PDB file of C-alpha atoms in Angstrom:
ATOM      1  CA  MET A   1      -1.243   8.680 -18.456  1.00  0.00           C
ATOM      2  CA  LYS A   2      -1.470  12.445 -18.730  1.00  0.00           C
ATOM      3  CA  LYS A   3      -5.333  12.424 -20.223  1.00  0.00           C
ATOM      4  CA  ILE A   4      -6.302   9.657 -17.179  1.00  0.00           C
ATOM      5  CA  ILE A   5      -4.665  12.380 -14.007  1.00  0.00           C
ATOM      6  CA  THR A   6      -6.060  15.381 -15.526  1.00  0.00           C
ATOM      7  CA  LEU A   7      -9.141  13.995 -15.540  1.00  0.00           C
ATOM      8  CA  MET A   8      -9.035  11.940 -11.637  1.00  0.00           C
ATOM      9  CA  VAL A   9      -7.733  15.559 -11.059  1.00  0.00           C
ATOM     10  CA  LEU A  10     -10.422  17.532 -11.554  1.00  0.00           C
ATOM     11  CA  ALA A  11     -13.014  14.885 -10.189  1.00  0.00           C
ATOM     12  CA  ILE A  12     -11.562  14.743  -7.222  1.00  0.00           C
ATOM     13  CA  SER A  13     -10.996  18.975  -7.428  1.00  0.00           C
ATOM     14  CA  MET A  14     -15.634  18.809  -8.292  1.00  0.00           C
ATOM     15  CA  LEU A  15     -15.977  16.441  -5.405  1.00  0.00           C
ATOM     16  CA  LEU A  16     -14.139  18.434  -2.900  1.00  0.00           C
ATOM     17  CA  VAL A  17     -16.204  20.784  -4.240  1.00  0.00           C
ATOM     18  CA  ALA A  18     -19.506  19.767  -3.713  1.00  0.00           C
ATOM     19  CA  SER A  19     -19.070  18.342  -0.280  1.00  0.00           C
ATOM     20  CA  VAL A  20     -18.459  22.039   0.864  1.00  0.00           C
ATOM     21  CA  ALA A  21     -21.233  23.755  -1.227  1.00  0.00           C
ATOM     22  CA  PHE A  22     -23.269  20.736  -0.252  1.00  0.00           C
ATOM     23  CA  ALA A  23     -21.939  21.145   4.375  1.00  0.00           C
ATOM     24  CA  SER A  24     -22.567  25.684   3.569  1.00  0.00           C
ATOM     25  CA  GLU A  25     -26.295  24.988   2.875  1.00  0.00           C
ATOM     26  CA  ALA A  26     -27.322  22.529   5.124  1.00  0.00           C
ATOM     27  CA  ALA A  27     -25.047  23.640   8.046  1.00  0.00           C
ATOM     28  CA  ALA A  28     -27.950  27.652   7.199  1.00  0.00           C
ATOM     29  CA  ALA A  29     -30.485  24.416   7.091  1.00  0.00           C
ATOM     30  CA  GLY A  30     -29.560  22.755  10.045  1.00  0.00           C
ATOM     31  CA  GLY A  31     -27.984  23.714  13.780  1.00  0.00           C
ATOM     32  CA  ALA A  32     -26.934  20.729  14.981  1.00  0.00           C
ATOM     33  CA  ASP A  33     -27.747  17.715  13.111  1.00  0.00           C
ATOM     34  CA  ALA A  34     -26.785  18.678   9.741  1.00  0.00           C
ATOM     35  CA  ALA A  35     -23.472  20.068  11.910  1.00  0.00           C
ATOM     36  CA  LYS A  36     -23.171  15.757  12.585  1.00  0.00           C
ATOM     37  CA  PHE A  37     -24.062  14.460   9.110  1.00  0.00           C
ATOM     38  CA  SER A  38     -21.908  17.082   7.159  1.00  0.00           C
ATOM     39  CA  PHE A  39     -18.661  15.305  10.015  1.00  0.00           C
ATOM     40  CA  PHE A  40     -19.964  12.180   9.471  1.00  0.00           C
ATOM     41  CA  GLY A  41     -19.830  12.701   5.543  1.00  0.00           C
ATOM     42  CA  THR A  42     -16.475  14.131   5.138  1.00  0.00           C
ATOM     43  CA  VAL A  43     -15.573  11.309   7.417  1.00  0.00           C
ATOM     44  CA  ALA A  44     -16.816   8.427   5.624  1.00  0.00           C
ATOM     45  CA  PHE A  45     -15.909  10.206   2.200  1.00  0.00           C
ATOM     46  CA  ALA A  46     -11.979  10.903   3.850  1.00  0.00           C
ATOM     47  CA  SER A  47     -11.676   6.671   4.927  1.00  0.00           C
ATOM     48  CA  ALA A  48     -13.237   5.962   1.706  1.00  0.00           C
ATOM     49  CA  ILE A  49     -10.290   7.719   0.252  1.00  0.00           C
ATOM     50  CA  GLY A  50      -7.016   6.400   2.415  1.00  0.00           C
ATOM     51  CA  ILE A  51      -8.187   2.811   2.675  1.00  0.00           C
ATOM     52  CA  GLY A  52      -7.968   3.307  -0.970  1.00  0.00           C
ATOM     53  CA  ILE A  53      -4.609   4.668  -1.150  1.00  0.00           C
ATOM     54  CA  ALA A  54      -3.525   2.522   1.037  1.00  0.00           C
ATOM     55  CA  ALA A  55      -4.346  -0.840  -0.395  1.00  0.00           C
ATOM     56  CA  LEU A  56      -3.330   0.952  -4.356  1.00  0.00           C
ATOM     57  CA  GLY A  57       0.117   1.672  -2.115  1.00  0.00           C
ATOM     58  CA  THR A  58       0.663  -2.217  -0.585  1.00  0.00           C
ATOM     59  CA  GLY A  59      -0.462  -3.797  -3.809  1.00  0.00           C
ATOM     60  CA  ILE A  60       1.907  -1.846  -4.936  1.00  0.00           C
ATOM     61  CA  GLY A  61       4.503  -2.122  -2.775  1.00  0.00           C
ATOM     62  CA  MET A  62       3.401  -5.927  -2.903  1.00  0.00           C
ATOM     63  CA  GLY A  63       4.188  -6.081  -6.451  1.00  0.00           C
ATOM     64  CA  LEU A  64       7.360  -5.050  -6.343  1.00  0.00           C
ATOM     65  CA  GLY A  65       9.402  -6.875  -3.781  1.00  0.00           C
ATOM     66  CA  ILE A  66       7.956 -10.184  -5.007  1.00  0.00           C
ATOM     67  CA  GLY A  67       9.689  -9.299  -8.183  1.00  0.00           C
ATOM     68  CA  ARG A  68      12.680  -8.381  -7.426  1.00  0.00           C
ATOM     69  CA  ALA A  69      12.858 -11.761  -5.284  1.00  0.00           C
ATOM     70  CA  VAL A  70      11.655 -13.754  -8.074  1.00  0.00           C
ATOM     71  CA  GLU A  71      14.157 -11.702 -10.121  1.00  0.00           C
ATOM     72  CA  GLY A  72      17.091 -12.509  -7.734  1.00  0.00           C
ATOM     73  CA  ILE A  73      16.015 -16.214  -7.148  1.00  0.00           C
ATOM     74  CA  ALA A  74      16.118 -17.120 -10.631  1.00  0.00           C
ATOM     75  CA  ARG A  75      19.557 -15.206 -11.569  1.00  0.00           C
ATOM     76  CA  ASN A  76      21.308 -17.100  -7.753  1.00  0.00           C
ATOM     77  CA  PRO A  77      18.403 -19.827  -6.570  1.00  0.00           C
ATOM     78  CA  GLU A  78      20.914 -20.375  -4.034  1.00  0.00           C
ATOM     79  CA  ALA A  79      20.216 -17.917  -1.552  1.00  0.00           C
ATOM     80  CA  SER A  80      17.323 -18.898  -2.661  1.00  0.00           C
ATOM     81  CA  GLY A  81      16.464 -19.126   0.730  1.00  0.00           C
ATOM     82  CA  LYS A  82      17.330 -16.183   2.880  1.00  0.00           C
ATOM     83  CA  ILE A  83      15.729 -13.823   0.227  1.00  0.00           C
ATOM     84  CA  MET A  84      12.469 -16.052   0.483  1.00  0.00           C
ATOM     85  CA  THR A  85      12.525 -15.101   3.901  1.00  0.00           C
ATOM     86  CA  THR A  86      13.628 -11.451   3.225  1.00  0.00           C
ATOM     87  CA  MET A  87       9.994 -10.933   1.586  1.00  0.00           C
ATOM     88  CA  ILE A  88       8.174 -13.062   3.657  1.00  0.00           C
ATOM     89  CA  VAL A  89       9.266 -10.194   6.390  1.00  0.00           C
ATOM     90  CA  GLY A  90       9.189  -7.628   3.976  1.00  0.00           C
ATOM     91  CA  LEU A  91       5.711  -8.689   2.718  1.00  0.00           C
ATOM     92  CA  ALA A  92       4.014  -8.659   6.450  1.00  0.00           C
ATOM     93  CA  LEU A  93       5.396  -5.568   7.056  1.00  0.00           C
ATOM     94  CA  ILE A  94       4.004  -4.078   4.321  1.00  0.00           C
ATOM     95  CA  GLU A  95       0.673  -5.473   5.275  1.00  0.00           C
ATOM     96  CA  SER A  96       0.972  -3.676   8.409  1.00  0.00           C
ATOM     97  CA  LEU A  97       1.116  -0.461   7.259  1.00  0.00           C
ATOM     98  CA  ALA A  98      -2.809  -1.698   5.383  1.00  0.00           C
ATOM     99  CA  ILE A  99      -4.009  -3.178   8.280  1.00  0.00           C
ATOM    100  CA  TYR A 100      -3.156  -0.263  10.436  1.00  0.00           C
ATOM    101  CA  THR A 101      -4.606   2.181   8.007  1.00  0.00           C
ATOM    102  CA  LEU A 102      -8.172   0.104   8.614  1.00  0.00           C
ATOM    103  CA  VAL A 103      -7.828   0.652  12.520  1.00  0.00           C
ATOM    104  CA  VAL A 104      -7.293   4.159  11.695  1.00  0.00           C
ATOM    105  CA  VAL A 105      -9.831   4.222   9.359  1.00  0.00           C
ATOM    106  CA  LEU A 106     -12.591   1.722  11.628  1.00  0.00           C
ATOM    107  CA  ILE A 107     -11.388   4.558  15.170  1.00  0.00           C
ATOM    108  CA  LEU A 108     -12.276   7.539  12.712  1.00  0.00           C
ATOM    109  CA  LEU A 109     -16.557   6.359  11.279  1.00  0.00           C
ATOM    110  CA  TYR A 110     -17.026   4.438  14.708  1.00  0.00           C
ATOM    111  CA  ALA A 111     -15.669   7.844  16.962  1.00  0.00           C
ATOM    112  CA  LYS A 112     -18.785   9.252  18.353  1.00  0.00           C
ATOM    113  CA  PRO A 113     -17.792  12.930  18.664  1.00  0.00           C
ATOM    114  CA  PHE A 114     -21.035  14.615  19.543  1.00  0.00           C
ATOM    115  CA  GLY A 115     -22.701  11.680  21.162  1.00  0.00           C
ATOM    116  CA  ILE A 116     -24.899  10.744  19.744  1.00  0.00           C
TER     117      ILE A 116
END
């Protein structure tokens, strides 16, 4: 597990360093067009990372919530109605976090700060 985490951190750091290197090269070569490309490339990369983290977090949260609800119903079947209602409300709130992230990502992707 430690190897996988180390490799993931290394890969992400290499991507970040490479994007900075390519951005400085493009800015020196092009000017305004290169700045637009660099900005939108960075926004696309950040959007992908953001929606990935949101999906991962909400997936883990939903899995844990459903698991605990099933465990609670198995221990006390008489309380299944209250547990089920609370679980559904909790899942809706967790899913709303992923939807908020999607909205922010779409705003970032379709914003036009350079008037293109």
